[in-house]
PDB file of C-alpha atoms in Angstrom:
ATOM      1  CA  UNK A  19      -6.697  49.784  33.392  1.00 64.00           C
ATOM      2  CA  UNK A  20      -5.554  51.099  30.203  1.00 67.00           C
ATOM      3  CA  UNK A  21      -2.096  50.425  31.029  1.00 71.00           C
ATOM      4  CA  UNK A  22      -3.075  46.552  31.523  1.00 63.00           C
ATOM      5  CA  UNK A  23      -5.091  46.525  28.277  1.00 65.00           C
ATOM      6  CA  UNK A  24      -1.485  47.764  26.485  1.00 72.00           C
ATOM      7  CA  UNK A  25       0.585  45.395  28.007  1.00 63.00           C
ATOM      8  CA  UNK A  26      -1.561  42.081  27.390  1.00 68.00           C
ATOM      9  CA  UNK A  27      -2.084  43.472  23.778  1.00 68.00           C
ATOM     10  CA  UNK A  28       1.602  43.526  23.232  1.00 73.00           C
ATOM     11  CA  UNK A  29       2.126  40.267  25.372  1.00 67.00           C
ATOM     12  CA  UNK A  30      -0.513  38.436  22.839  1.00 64.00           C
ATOM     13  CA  UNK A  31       1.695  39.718  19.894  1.00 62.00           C
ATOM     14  CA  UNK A  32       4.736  38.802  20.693  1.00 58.00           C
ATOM     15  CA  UNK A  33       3.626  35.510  21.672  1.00 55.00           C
ATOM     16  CA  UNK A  34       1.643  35.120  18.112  1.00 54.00           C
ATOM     17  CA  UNK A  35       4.797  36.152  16.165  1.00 54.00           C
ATOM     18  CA  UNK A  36       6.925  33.349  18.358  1.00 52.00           C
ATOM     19  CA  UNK A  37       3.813  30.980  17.148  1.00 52.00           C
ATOM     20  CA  UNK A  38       4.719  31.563  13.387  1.00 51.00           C
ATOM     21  CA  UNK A  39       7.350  32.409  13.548  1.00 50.00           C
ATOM     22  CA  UNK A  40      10.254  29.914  11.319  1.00 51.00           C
ATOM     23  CA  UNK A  41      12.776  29.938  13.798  1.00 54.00           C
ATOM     24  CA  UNK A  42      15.433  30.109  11.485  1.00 54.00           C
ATOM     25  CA  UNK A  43      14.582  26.518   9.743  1.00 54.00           C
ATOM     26  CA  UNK A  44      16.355  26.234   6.184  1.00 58.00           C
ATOM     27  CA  UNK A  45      15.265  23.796   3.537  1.00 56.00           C
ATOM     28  CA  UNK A  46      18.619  22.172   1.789  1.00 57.00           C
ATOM     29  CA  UNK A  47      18.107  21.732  -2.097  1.00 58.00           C
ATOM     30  CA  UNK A  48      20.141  19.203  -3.661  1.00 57.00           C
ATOM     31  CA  UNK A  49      19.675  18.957  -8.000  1.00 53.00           C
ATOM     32  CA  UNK A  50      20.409  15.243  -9.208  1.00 57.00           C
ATOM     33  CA  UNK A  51      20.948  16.344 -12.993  1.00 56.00           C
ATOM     34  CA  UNK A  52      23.723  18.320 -13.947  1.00 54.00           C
ATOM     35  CA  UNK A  53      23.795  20.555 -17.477  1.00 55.00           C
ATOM     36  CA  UNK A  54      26.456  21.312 -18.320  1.00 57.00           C
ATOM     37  CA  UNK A  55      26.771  23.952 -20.768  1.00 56.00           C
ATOM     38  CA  UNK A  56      28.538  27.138 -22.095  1.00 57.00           C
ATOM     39  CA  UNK A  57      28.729  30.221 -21.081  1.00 57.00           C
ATOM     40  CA  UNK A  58      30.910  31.853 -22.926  1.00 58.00           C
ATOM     41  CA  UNK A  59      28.582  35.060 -24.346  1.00 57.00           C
ATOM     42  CA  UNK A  60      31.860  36.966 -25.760  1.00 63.00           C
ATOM     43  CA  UNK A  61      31.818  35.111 -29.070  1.00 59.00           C
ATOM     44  CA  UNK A  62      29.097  34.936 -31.489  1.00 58.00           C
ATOM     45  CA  UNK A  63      27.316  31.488 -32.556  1.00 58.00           C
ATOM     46  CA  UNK A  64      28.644  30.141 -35.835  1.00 60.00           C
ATOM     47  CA  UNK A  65      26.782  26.851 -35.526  1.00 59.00           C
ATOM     48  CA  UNK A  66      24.302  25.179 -33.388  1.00 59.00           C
ATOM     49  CA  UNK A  67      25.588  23.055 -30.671  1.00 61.00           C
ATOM     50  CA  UNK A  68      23.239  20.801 -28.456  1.00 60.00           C
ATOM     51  CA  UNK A  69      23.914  20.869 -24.554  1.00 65.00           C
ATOM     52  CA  UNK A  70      24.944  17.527 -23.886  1.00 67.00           C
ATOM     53  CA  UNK A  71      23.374  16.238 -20.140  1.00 66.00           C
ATOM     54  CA  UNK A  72      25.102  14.297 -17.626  1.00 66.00           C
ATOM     55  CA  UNK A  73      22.762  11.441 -16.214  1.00 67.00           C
ATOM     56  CA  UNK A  74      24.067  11.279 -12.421  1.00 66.00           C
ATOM     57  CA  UNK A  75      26.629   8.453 -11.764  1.00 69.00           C
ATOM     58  CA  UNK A  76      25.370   5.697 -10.180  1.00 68.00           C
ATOM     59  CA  UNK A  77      26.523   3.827  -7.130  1.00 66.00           C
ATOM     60  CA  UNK A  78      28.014   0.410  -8.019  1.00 64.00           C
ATOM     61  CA  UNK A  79      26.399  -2.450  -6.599  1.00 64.00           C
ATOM     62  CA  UNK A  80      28.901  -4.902  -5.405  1.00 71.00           C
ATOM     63  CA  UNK A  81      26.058  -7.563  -4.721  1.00 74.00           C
ATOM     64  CA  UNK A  82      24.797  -9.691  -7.766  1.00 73.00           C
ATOM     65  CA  UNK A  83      21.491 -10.925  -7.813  1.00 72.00           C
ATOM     66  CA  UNK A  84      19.628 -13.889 -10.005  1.00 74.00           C
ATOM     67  CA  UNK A  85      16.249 -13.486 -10.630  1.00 70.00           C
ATOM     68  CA  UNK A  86      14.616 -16.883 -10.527  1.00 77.00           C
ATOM     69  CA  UNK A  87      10.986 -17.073 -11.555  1.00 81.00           C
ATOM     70  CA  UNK A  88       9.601 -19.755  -9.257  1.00 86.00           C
ATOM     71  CA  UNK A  89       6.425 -21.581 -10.763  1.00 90.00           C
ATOM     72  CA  UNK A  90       3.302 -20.859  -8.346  1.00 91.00           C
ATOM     73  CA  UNK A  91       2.681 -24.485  -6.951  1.00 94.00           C
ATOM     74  CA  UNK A  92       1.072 -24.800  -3.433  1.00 96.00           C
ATOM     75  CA  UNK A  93      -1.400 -26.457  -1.483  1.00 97.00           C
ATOM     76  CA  UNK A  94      -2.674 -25.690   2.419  1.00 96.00           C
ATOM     77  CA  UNK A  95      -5.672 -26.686   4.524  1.00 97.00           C
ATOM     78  CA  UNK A  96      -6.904 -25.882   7.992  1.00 96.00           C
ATOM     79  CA  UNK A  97     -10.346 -26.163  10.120  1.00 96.00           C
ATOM     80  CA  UNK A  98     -11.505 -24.641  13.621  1.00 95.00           C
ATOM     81  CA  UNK A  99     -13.397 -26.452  15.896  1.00 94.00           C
ATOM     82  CA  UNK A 100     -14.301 -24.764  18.661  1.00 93.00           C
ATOM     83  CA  UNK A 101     -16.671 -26.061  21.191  1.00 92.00           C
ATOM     84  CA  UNK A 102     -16.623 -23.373  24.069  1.00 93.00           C
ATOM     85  CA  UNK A 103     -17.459 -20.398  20.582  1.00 89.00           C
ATOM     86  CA  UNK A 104     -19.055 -23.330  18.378  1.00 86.00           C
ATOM     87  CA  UNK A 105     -17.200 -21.821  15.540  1.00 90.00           C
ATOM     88  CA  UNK A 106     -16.435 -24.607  12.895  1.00 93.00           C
ATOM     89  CA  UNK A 107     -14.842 -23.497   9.857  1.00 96.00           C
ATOM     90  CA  UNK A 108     -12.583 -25.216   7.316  1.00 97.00           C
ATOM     91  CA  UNK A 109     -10.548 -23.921   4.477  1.00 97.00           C
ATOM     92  CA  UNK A 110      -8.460 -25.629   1.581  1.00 98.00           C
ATOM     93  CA  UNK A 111      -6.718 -24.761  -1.869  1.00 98.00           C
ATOM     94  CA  UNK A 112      -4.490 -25.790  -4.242  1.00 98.00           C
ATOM     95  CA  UNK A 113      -2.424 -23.923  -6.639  1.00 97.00           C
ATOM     96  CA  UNK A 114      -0.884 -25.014  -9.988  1.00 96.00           C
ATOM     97  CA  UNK A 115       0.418 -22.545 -12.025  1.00 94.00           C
ATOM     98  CA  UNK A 116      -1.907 -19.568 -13.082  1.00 93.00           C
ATOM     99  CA  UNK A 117      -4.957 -22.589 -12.302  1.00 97.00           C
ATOM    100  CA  UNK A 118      -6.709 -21.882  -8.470  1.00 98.00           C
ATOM    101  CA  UNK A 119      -9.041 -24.521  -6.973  1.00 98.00           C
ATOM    102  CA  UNK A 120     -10.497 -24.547  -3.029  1.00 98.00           C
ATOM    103  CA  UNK A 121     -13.225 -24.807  -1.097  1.00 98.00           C
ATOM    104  CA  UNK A 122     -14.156 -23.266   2.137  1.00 97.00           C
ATOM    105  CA  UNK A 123     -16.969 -24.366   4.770  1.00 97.00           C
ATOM    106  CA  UNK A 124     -18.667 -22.456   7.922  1.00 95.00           C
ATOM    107  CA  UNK A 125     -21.103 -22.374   9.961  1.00 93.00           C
ATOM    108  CA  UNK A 126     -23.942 -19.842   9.640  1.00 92.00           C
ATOM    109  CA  UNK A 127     -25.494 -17.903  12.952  1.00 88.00           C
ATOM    110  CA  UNK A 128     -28.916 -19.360  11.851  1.00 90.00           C
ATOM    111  CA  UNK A 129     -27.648 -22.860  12.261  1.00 89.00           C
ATOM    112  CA  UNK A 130     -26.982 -23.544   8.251  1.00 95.00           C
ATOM    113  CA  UNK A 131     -23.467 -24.362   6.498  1.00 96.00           C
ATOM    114  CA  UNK A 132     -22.246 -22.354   3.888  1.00 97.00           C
ATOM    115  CA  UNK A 133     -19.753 -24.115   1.552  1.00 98.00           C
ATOM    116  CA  UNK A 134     -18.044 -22.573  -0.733  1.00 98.00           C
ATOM    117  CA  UNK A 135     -16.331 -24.115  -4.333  1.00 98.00           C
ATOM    118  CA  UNK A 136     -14.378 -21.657  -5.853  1.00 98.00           C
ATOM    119  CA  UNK A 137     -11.725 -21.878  -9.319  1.00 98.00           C
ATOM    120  CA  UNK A 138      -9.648 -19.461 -11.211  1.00 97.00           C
ATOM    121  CA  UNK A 139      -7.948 -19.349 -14.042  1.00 96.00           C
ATOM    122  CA  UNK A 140      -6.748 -16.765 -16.425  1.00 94.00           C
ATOM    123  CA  UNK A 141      -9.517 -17.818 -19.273  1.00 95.00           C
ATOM    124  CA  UNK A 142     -12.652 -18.306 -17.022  1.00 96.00           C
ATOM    125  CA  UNK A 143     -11.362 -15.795 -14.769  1.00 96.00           C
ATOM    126  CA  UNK A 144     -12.628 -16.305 -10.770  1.00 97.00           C
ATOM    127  CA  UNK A 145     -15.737 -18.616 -10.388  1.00 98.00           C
ATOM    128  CA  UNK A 146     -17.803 -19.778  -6.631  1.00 98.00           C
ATOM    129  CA  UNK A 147     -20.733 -21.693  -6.367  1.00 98.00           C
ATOM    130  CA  UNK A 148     -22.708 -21.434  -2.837  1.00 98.00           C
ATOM    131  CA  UNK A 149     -24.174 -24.246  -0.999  1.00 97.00           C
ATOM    132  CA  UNK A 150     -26.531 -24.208   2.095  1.00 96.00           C
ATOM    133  CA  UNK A 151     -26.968 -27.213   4.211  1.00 95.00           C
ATOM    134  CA  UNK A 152     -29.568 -27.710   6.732  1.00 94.00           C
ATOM    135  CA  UNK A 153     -32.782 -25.891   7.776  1.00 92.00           C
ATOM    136  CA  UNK A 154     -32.768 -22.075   8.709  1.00 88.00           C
ATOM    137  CA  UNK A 155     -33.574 -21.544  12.374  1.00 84.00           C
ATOM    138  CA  UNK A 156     -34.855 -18.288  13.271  1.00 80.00           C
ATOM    139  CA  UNK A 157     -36.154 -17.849  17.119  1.00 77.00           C
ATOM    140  CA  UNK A 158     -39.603 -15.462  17.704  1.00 79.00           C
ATOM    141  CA  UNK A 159     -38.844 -12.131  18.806  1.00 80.00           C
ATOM    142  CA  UNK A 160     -41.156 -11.241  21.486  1.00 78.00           C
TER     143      UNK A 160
END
Protein backbone atom coordinates (compact mmCIF):
# COMPACT_ATOMS: atom_id res chain seq x y z
CA UNK A 1 0.00 0.00 0.00
CA UNK A 2 2.74 2.26 0.77
CA UNK A 3 4.41 1.49 -2.34
CA UNK A 4 1.11 2.71 -4.30
CA UNK A 5 0.84 5.84 -2.12
CA UNK A 6 4.74 6.66 -3.49
CA UNK A 7 4.14 6.07 -6.88
CA UNK A 8 0.77 8.17 -7.37
CA UNK A 9 2.56 10.93 -5.26
CA UNK A 10 5.33 11.09 -7.75
CA UNK A 11 2.88 10.43 -10.75
CA UNK A 12 0.78 13.71 -9.48
CA UNK A 13 4.15 15.67 -9.55
CA UNK A 14 5.39 15.06 -12.52
CA UNK A 15 2.20 15.62 -14.11
CA UNK A 16 1.83 19.18 -12.12
CA UNK A 17 5.34 20.25 -13.26
CA UNK A 18 4.27 19.23 -17.14
CA UNK A 19 1.04 21.57 -16.18
CA UNK A 20 3.36 24.66 -15.59
CA UNK A 21 5.65 23.95 -16.96
CA UNK A 22 6.86 26.75 -20.17
CA UNK A 23 7.75 24.27 -22.54
CA UNK A 24 10.50 26.08 -23.80
CA UNK A 25 8.25 29.20 -25.15
CA UNK A 26 10.54 32.40 -25.80
CA UNK A 27 9.17 35.90 -26.01
CA UNK A 28 11.07 37.86 -29.08
CA UNK A 29 11.80 41.62 -28.11
CA UNK A 30 12.15 43.90 -30.88
CA UNK A 31 13.19 47.98 -29.71
CA UNK A 32 11.77 50.54 -32.40
CA UNK A 33 14.17 53.48 -31.20
CA UNK A 34 17.67 53.30 -31.67
CA UNK A 35 20.37 55.58 -29.45
CA UNK A 36 22.98 55.81 -30.67
CA UNK A 37 25.73 56.93 -28.60
CA UNK A 38 29.43 56.68 -27.48
CA UNK A 39 31.16 54.48 -25.82
CA UNK A 40 34.34 55.30 -25.89
CA UNK A 41 35.26 55.47 -21.79
CA UNK A 42 39.23 55.70 -22.57
CA UNK A 43 39.18 59.46 -23.00
CA UNK A 44 38.04 61.96 -20.60
CA UNK A 45 35.00 64.50 -21.34
CA UNK A 46 36.21 67.92 -22.43
CA UNK A 47 32.74 69.14 -23.33
CA UNK A 48 29.22 68.10 -23.13
CA UNK A 49 27.81 66.39 -26.07
CA UNK A 50 23.99 65.50 -26.37
CA UNK A 51 23.13 61.87 -27.71
CA UNK A 52 21.49 62.55 -30.80
CA UNK A 53 18.28 59.81 -31.37
CA UNK A 54 17.36 58.17 -34.46
CA UNK A 55 13.44 58.26 -34.98
CA UNK A 56 12.91 54.77 -36.90
CA UNK A 57 12.66 55.11 -40.74
CA UNK A 58 9.50 54.91 -42.01
CA UNK A 59 8.04 52.81 -44.77
CA UNK A 60 7.22 54.89 -47.88
CA UNK A 61 3.79 54.91 -48.92
CA UNK A 62 3.55 54.62 -52.60
CA UNK A 63 -0.34 55.33 -52.47
CA UNK A 64 -1.49 59.07 -52.26
CA UNK A 65 -4.53 59.90 -50.68
CA UNK A 66 -6.93 63.27 -50.79
CA UNK A 67 -8.79 63.96 -47.95
CA UNK A 68 -12.10 65.40 -49.04
CA UNK A 69 -14.37 66.72 -46.32
CA UNK A 70 -17.83 65.85 -47.61
CA UNK A 71 -20.65 68.23 -46.18
CA UNK A 72 -23.19 66.01 -44.02
CA UNK A 73 -26.40 66.28 -46.27
CA UNK A 74 -28.95 63.35 -46.13
CA UNK A 75 -32.39 62.47 -45.89
CA UNK A 76 -34.15 58.72 -45.37
CA UNK A 77 -37.58 57.47 -44.35
CA UNK A 78 -39.14 54.10 -43.73
CA UNK A 79 -42.44 52.57 -41.93
CA UNK A 80 -43.50 48.87 -40.90
CA UNK A 81 -46.75 47.70 -41.25
CA UNK A 82 -47.28 44.58 -40.13
CA UNK A 83 -50.62 43.01 -39.85
CA UNK A 84 -49.89 39.29 -38.78
CA UNK A 85 -47.37 41.31 -35.43
CA UNK A 86 -49.55 44.65 -35.70
CA UNK A 87 -46.32 46.45 -35.39
CA UNK A 88 -46.63 49.93 -37.17
CA UNK A 89 -43.76 52.10 -36.89
CA UNK A 90 -42.40 54.92 -39.06
CA UNK A 91 -39.18 56.79 -39.02
CA UNK A 92 -37.81 59.95 -40.98
CA UNK A 93 -34.85 62.58 -40.87
CA UNK A 94 -33.13 64.96 -42.60
CA UNK A 95 -29.68 66.20 -42.31
CA UNK A 96 -28.14 69.56 -43.36
CA UNK A 97 -24.96 70.28 -42.21
CA UNK A 98 -24.31 70.22 -38.34
CA UNK A 99 -28.60 71.01 -38.32
CA UNK A 100 -30.71 67.39 -37.47
CA UNK A 101 -34.51 67.31 -37.87
CA UNK A 102 -36.92 63.86 -37.75
CA UNK A 103 -39.64 62.45 -36.40
CA UNK A 104 -40.44 58.96 -35.46
CA UNK A 105 -44.00 57.26 -34.76
CA UNK A 106 -45.07 53.76 -33.01
CA UNK A 107 -47.41 52.08 -31.68
CA UNK A 108 -47.66 51.57 -27.90
CA UNK A 109 -48.66 47.90 -26.27
CA UNK A 110 -51.56 49.79 -24.52
CA UNK A 111 -53.04 50.74 -27.82
CA UNK A 112 -51.61 54.61 -27.83
CA UNK A 113 -49.09 56.24 -30.49
CA UNK A 114 -46.06 57.68 -29.45
CA UNK A 115 -44.64 60.31 -31.86
CA UNK A 116 -41.68 61.61 -31.55
CA UNK A 117 -40.21 65.37 -32.97
CA UNK A 118 -36.78 65.57 -32.41
CA UNK A 119 -33.87 68.59 -33.67
CA UNK A 120 -30.24 69.14 -33.14
CA UNK A 121 -28.01 71.52 -33.64
CA UNK A 122 -24.71 72.52 -32.26
CA UNK A 123 -26.29 75.77 -30.31
CA UNK A 124 -29.55 74.20 -28.89
CA UNK A 125 -27.86 71.01 -28.69
CA UNK A 126 -30.46 67.70 -29.03
CA UNK A 127 -34.20 68.56 -28.40
CA UNK A 128 -37.68 65.80 -28.54
CA UNK A 129 -41.01 66.60 -27.75
CA UNK A 130 -43.44 63.45 -26.97
CA UNK A 131 -46.88 63.06 -28.19
CA UNK A 132 -49.57 60.43 -27.18
CA UNK A 133 -52.51 59.78 -29.32
CA UNK A 134 -55.50 57.92 -28.36
CA UNK A 135 -56.94 56.50 -25.09
CA UNK A 136 -54.84 54.08 -22.81
CA UNK A 137 -56.34 50.61 -22.72
CA UNK A 138 -55.48 48.57 -19.87
CA UNK A 139 -57.45 45.00 -19.53
CA UNK A 140 -58.52 43.79 -15.62
CA UNK A 141 -56.28 41.36 -14.23
CA UNK A 142 -58.25 38.75 -12.60
Amino acid sequence: MKILAIVFAISCTSAAQSIFSHAGLKAKIQHLLHHHHDDNHQNPIISHKFNKHQEPEKPVDEHHYDDYYSYPKYKFEYGVEDPHTGDHKSHWEVRDGDVVRGEYSLDEPDGTIRIVQYTSDKHNGFNAVVKKIGKAYHPHAY
